[in-house]
Short mmCIF file of C-alpha atoms and ligand atoms in Angstrom, two decimals:
data_model
loop_
_atom_site.label_atom_id
_atom_site.label_comp_id
_atom_site.label_asym_id
_atom_site.label_seq_id
_atom_site.Cartn_x
_atom_site.Cartn_y
_atom_site.Cartn_z
CA MET I 1 19.59 22.48 28.07
CA GLU I 2 16.91 22.28 25.41
CA LYS I 3 16.50 18.95 23.97
CA GLU I 4 17.67 19.16 20.50
CA THR I 5 14.88 17.76 17.85
CA ARG I 6 15.58 14.69 15.97
CA TYR I 7 14.87 14.13 12.21
CA LEU I 8 11.54 12.27 11.85
CA THR I 9 11.80 9.82 8.74
CA PHE I 10 9.56 8.90 6.37
CA ALA I 11 9.60 5.99 3.84
CA LEU I 12 7.65 6.89 0.66
CA THR I 13 6.11 4.81 -1.66
CA LYS I 14 8.03 5.61 -5.01
CA GLY I 15 6.01 6.81 -7.99
CA ARG I 16 2.55 8.26 -8.12
CA LEU I 17 1.75 7.61 -4.27
CA ALA I 18 4.53 9.50 -3.25
CA LYS I 19 3.79 12.76 -5.44
CA LYS I 20 0.23 12.56 -4.19
CA THR I 21 1.35 12.07 -0.53
CA MET I 22 3.85 15.24 -0.66
CA GLU I 23 0.82 16.99 -2.50
CA LEU I 24 -1.20 16.73 0.60
CA PHE I 25 1.62 17.40 3.20
CA GLU I 26 2.18 20.51 1.08
CA GLN I 27 -0.95 21.37 2.41
CA ILE I 28 -0.52 21.18 5.79
CA GLY I 29 3.11 23.43 5.03
CA ILE I 30 5.48 20.63 4.66
CA SER I 31 7.63 20.65 1.37
CA CYS I 32 10.72 19.17 -0.36
CA GLU I 33 11.62 21.50 -2.90
CA GLU I 34 13.99 18.66 -3.78
CA MET I 35 11.75 16.08 -4.25
CA LYS I 36 10.11 18.13 -7.63
CA ASP I 37 12.88 17.42 -9.85
CA PRO I 38 11.42 14.82 -12.45
CA ASP I 39 15.16 14.21 -13.46
CA SER I 40 16.56 13.53 -10.23
CA ARG I 41 17.69 9.76 -9.46
CA LYS I 42 18.31 11.10 -5.79
CA LEU I 43 16.28 8.85 -2.79
CA ILE I 44 16.62 10.77 0.25
CA PHE I 45 15.62 14.32 0.71
CA VAL I 46 15.92 16.68 3.86
CA ASN I 47 13.95 19.30 4.94
CA GLU I 48 16.69 20.81 7.57
CA GLU I 49 14.00 23.56 8.79
CA LEU I 50 11.68 21.27 9.79
CA LYS I 51 13.68 18.12 10.73
CA LEU I 52 12.19 15.89 8.42
CA ARG I 53 13.69 13.29 6.12
CA PHE I 54 11.96 11.53 3.39
CA PHE I 55 12.98 8.34 1.11
CA LEU I 56 11.88 6.44 -1.55
CA ALA I 57 11.52 3.02 -1.55
CA LYS I 58 9.83 0.11 -3.62
CA GLY I 59 6.08 -0.45 -2.02
CA PRO I 60 6.69 -3.80 -0.35
CA ASP I 61 9.77 -2.67 1.34
CA VAL I 62 7.95 0.42 2.85
CA PRO I 63 6.45 -1.81 5.78
CA THR I 64 9.96 -2.99 6.44
CA TYR I 65 11.40 -0.10 6.89
CA VAL I 66 9.05 0.77 9.35
CA GLU I 67 8.92 -2.03 11.41
CA TYR I 68 13.03 -2.03 11.90
CA GLY I 69 12.75 1.74 12.69
CA ALA I 70 14.78 2.70 9.80
CA ALA I 71 11.48 5.18 8.92
CA ASP I 72 9.55 6.36 11.78
CA ILE I 73 6.38 6.53 9.35
CA GLY I 74 5.49 5.05 6.14
CA VAL I 75 2.75 6.12 3.41
CA VAL I 76 1.86 2.74 1.31
CA GLY I 77 -0.85 0.75 -0.17
CA ARG I 78 -3.01 -1.28 2.36
CA ASP I 79 -2.61 -4.07 0.06
CA THR I 80 0.80 -3.86 0.69
CA ILE I 81 0.77 -3.61 4.31
CA GLN I 82 -2.12 -6.89 4.45
CA GLU I 83 0.75 -8.69 2.30
CA GLU I 84 3.58 -7.92 4.29
CA GLY I 85 2.18 -8.39 7.79
CA ARG I 86 4.72 -6.69 9.72
CA LYS I 87 4.48 -5.23 13.20
CA ILE I 88 3.64 -1.79 12.41
CA HIS I 89 0.68 1.04 13.56
CA GLU I 90 -1.70 1.57 10.58
CA VAL I 91 -3.06 5.05 11.77
CA LEU I 92 -4.39 7.10 8.90
CA ASP I 93 -6.50 6.35 5.64
CA LEU I 94 -5.11 8.93 3.56
CA GLY I 95 -8.12 8.45 0.66
CA PHE I 96 -6.44 8.20 -2.33
CA GLY I 97 -5.23 5.26 -4.62
CA LYS I 98 -8.31 3.64 -4.03
CA CYS I 99 -9.28 0.71 -5.38
CA ARG I 100 -10.33 -2.96 -4.71
CA MET I 101 -8.93 -6.69 -4.24
CA CYS I 102 -10.80 -8.91 -5.97
CA VAL I 103 -11.11 -12.34 -7.22
CA CYS I 104 -11.55 -12.10 -10.99
CA GLY I 105 -11.39 -14.62 -14.14
CA PRO I 106 -13.83 -15.34 -16.92
CA GLU I 107 -17.49 -15.58 -16.37
CA SER I 108 -17.56 -19.10 -16.66
CA ALA I 109 -14.94 -19.49 -13.83
CA ARG I 110 -17.51 -18.52 -11.26
CA GLN I 111 -19.54 -21.65 -10.36
CA ARG I 112 -16.18 -23.23 -9.60
CA LEU I 113 -15.49 -20.63 -6.71
CA ASN I 114 -18.29 -22.14 -5.20
CA GLY I 115 -17.48 -25.68 -5.75
CA GLN I 116 -15.29 -27.75 -4.20
CA GLU I 117 -12.65 -29.11 -6.35
CA LEU I 118 -9.26 -27.94 -6.46
CA ILE I 119 -8.42 -24.63 -8.36
CA ARG I 120 -5.60 -22.75 -9.02
CA VAL I 121 -5.41 -19.00 -8.23
CA ALA I 122 -2.65 -16.80 -9.78
CA THR I 123 -1.66 -13.59 -7.77
CA LYS I 124 1.06 -11.27 -6.88
CA TYR I 125 -0.37 -11.16 -3.35
CA PRO I 126 -0.12 -15.01 -2.07
CA GLY I 127 -0.98 -13.85 1.60
CA ILE I 128 -4.14 -11.99 0.62
CA ALA I 129 -5.14 -15.08 -1.38
CA LYS I 130 -4.22 -17.95 0.97
CA ASP I 131 -6.19 -15.75 4.07
CA TYR I 132 -9.00 -15.12 1.84
CA PHE I 133 -9.63 -18.89 0.25
CA TYR I 134 -8.54 -20.49 3.68
CA ASN I 135 -9.64 -18.80 6.08
CA ARG I 136 -12.74 -16.63 5.42
CA LYS I 137 -13.97 -19.16 2.32
CA ASN I 138 -12.74 -22.53 3.62
CA GLN I 139 -11.78 -23.58 0.32
CA THR I 140 -8.47 -25.37 -0.28
CA VAL I 141 -6.54 -23.74 -3.54
CA GLU I 142 -3.42 -23.78 -5.20
CA ILE I 143 -2.01 -20.53 -5.49
CA ILE I 144 0.68 -19.36 -7.99
CA LYS I 145 2.65 -16.58 -7.27
CA LEU I 146 3.17 -14.14 -10.23
CA ASN I 147 5.06 -10.74 -10.14
CA GLY I 148 2.96 -8.76 -12.90
CA SER I 149 0.25 -8.67 -16.14
CA ILE I 150 -1.70 -10.98 -13.73
CA GLU I 151 -4.66 -10.88 -15.91
CA LEU I 152 -2.29 -12.96 -18.31
CA ALA I 153 -2.77 -16.17 -16.03
CA PRO I 154 -7.03 -17.28 -16.84
CA ILE I 155 -6.23 -16.00 -20.39
CA VAL I 156 -3.44 -18.80 -21.13
CA GLY I 157 -4.56 -21.25 -18.48
CA LEU I 158 -2.13 -21.24 -16.11
CA ALA I 159 -5.16 -20.68 -13.34
CA GLU I 160 -8.42 -20.63 -13.27
CA VAL I 161 -8.54 -17.53 -11.79
CA ILE I 162 -6.47 -14.31 -9.91
CA VAL I 163 -6.55 -12.40 -6.69
CA ASP I 164 -5.30 -8.80 -8.22
CA ILE I 165 -6.06 -5.11 -7.74
CA VAL I 166 -9.04 -3.53 -9.86
CA GLU I 167 -9.02 0.04 -10.16
CA THR I 168 -10.77 1.21 -13.07
CA GLY I 169 -11.63 -2.10 -14.43
CA SER I 170 -10.42 -1.27 -18.04
CA THR I 171 -7.53 -4.35 -17.57
CA LEU I 172 -10.13 -6.68 -16.96
CA ARG I 173 -12.59 -5.32 -19.47
CA GLU I 174 -9.90 -5.58 -22.23
CA ASN I 175 -8.83 -8.93 -21.53
CA GLY I 176 -12.30 -10.34 -21.20
CA LEU I 177 -12.31 -11.10 -17.52
CA VAL I 178 -14.70 -9.95 -14.46
CA VAL I 179 -14.74 -9.76 -11.09
CA LEU I 180 -16.12 -12.55 -9.63
CA GLU I 181 -15.90 -11.86 -5.80
CA GLU I 182 -14.78 -8.51 -3.82
CA ILE I 183 -11.40 -9.46 -1.04
CA CYS I 184 -11.26 -5.73 0.41
CA GLU I 185 -11.18 -1.84 -0.48
CA LEU I 186 -7.68 -0.73 -0.47
CA SER I 187 -6.37 3.09 -0.42
CA ALA I 188 -2.85 4.56 0.78
CA ARG I 189 -2.31 4.58 4.63
CA VAL I 190 -0.25 5.57 7.09
CA VAL I 191 1.87 3.58 9.05
CA VAL I 192 4.13 4.20 12.04
CA ASN I 193 6.57 2.31 13.95
CA PRO I 194 5.41 1.56 17.43
CA VAL I 195 8.53 2.68 19.44
CA SER I 196 8.67 6.18 17.33
CA MET I 197 5.07 6.35 18.42
CA ARG I 198 5.99 6.36 21.86
CA MET I 199 8.80 8.22 21.68
CA GLU I 200 7.80 10.91 19.40
CA ASN I 201 3.68 10.71 20.27
CA GLU I 202 3.64 14.69 20.11
CA ARG I 203 5.36 15.27 16.84
CA ILE I 204 3.89 12.70 15.32
CA THR I 205 0.13 12.74 16.60
CA GLY I 206 -0.01 16.59 15.60
CA LEU I 207 1.20 15.58 12.20
CA LEU I 208 -1.72 12.96 11.77
CA SER I 209 -4.07 15.33 12.85
CA ARG I 210 -3.08 17.89 10.64
CA LEU I 211 -3.54 15.60 7.89
CA ASN I 212 -6.96 14.36 8.92
CA ASP I 213 -8.24 18.00 8.85
CA VAL I 214 -6.96 18.34 5.58
CA ILE I 215 -8.63 14.83 4.23
CA THR I 216 -11.82 15.87 6.23
CA GLN I 217 -12.36 19.18 4.58
CA GLU I 218 -11.79 17.39 1.14
CA GLY I 219 -14.77 14.81 2.12
C1 PRP B 301 -2.52 -3.05 -11.74
C2 PRP B 301 -3.46 -4.44 -11.43
C3 PRP B 301 -4.41 -4.29 -12.32
C4 PRP B 301 -4.43 -3.25 -13.43
C5 PRP B 301 -5.85 -2.66 -12.26
O1 PRP B 301 -1.34 -3.53 -12.23
O2 PRP B 301 -2.26 -5.73 -11.15
O3 PRP B 301 -3.47 -5.10 -13.61
O4 PRP B 301 -3.51 -2.20 -12.45
O5 PRP B 301 -6.25 -1.07 -12.79
P1 PRP B 301 -7.55 -1.30 -13.86
O6 PRP B 301 -8.76 -1.65 -13.18
O7 PRP B 301 -7.56 0.51 -13.56
O8 PRP B 301 -7.45 -1.76 -15.18
P2 PRP B 301 -0.26 -2.41 -12.56
O9 PRP B 301 -0.61 -1.45 -13.35
O10 PRP B 301 0.43 -1.77 -11.34
O11 PRP B 301 0.96 -3.54 -13.28
P3 PRP B 301 1.54 -5.14 -12.81
O12 PRP B 301 0.26 -5.93 -14.12
O13 PRP B 301 2.79 -5.42 -13.34
O14 PRP B 301 1.07 -5.54 -11.63
#
């Protein structure tokens, strides 16, 4: 008796990243028409023919779904993967959503980054900030967790510097701040549940190699 194909489940990051991901998937013949309705509040979509299931989640939850196996595959920013530190395999750089994780602040804060005084660092990414300052720079800092509009912190005196994402740089420019140090480069990545990778190896590696071909062609 032929083994019945089970559904492969994808957790996508709701918003622009999910849209870009589906555009890329279309290029390898994977589409999901119901997902294109901009007014839909639906969170889960099925492609019956290919036995694929897609759901939309908040970025920081994508690695969680993948670690627990509720999704076999996830697409999420590298920032979130680093911050969440889940037991998942990062397998492919999709090449879009490119930006940088940086230490930013007013130019006047530059010298304080090299001194030994205790400075305050505001960020949405306390794990990344801690790793950078404690392990890479050997500098003790006080980390303050914020949830958005991080650029406000040095302006209103909550922190000397911030650790945040810089894409075009316009938020920094418009608020009189600059990049002081670069921590790492970021982009959208494919992550896979380690058990799924073993159990569905052929389907998953086939899919990854087709994605990789498209990305490489586009350069
Ligand atoms: C992100 C990031 C910066 C901004 C960088 O914020 O935290 O604030 O985008 O982009 P830019 O370099 O192109 O200006 P987002 O808009 O996601 O909102 P948030 O402030 O709520 O995190």
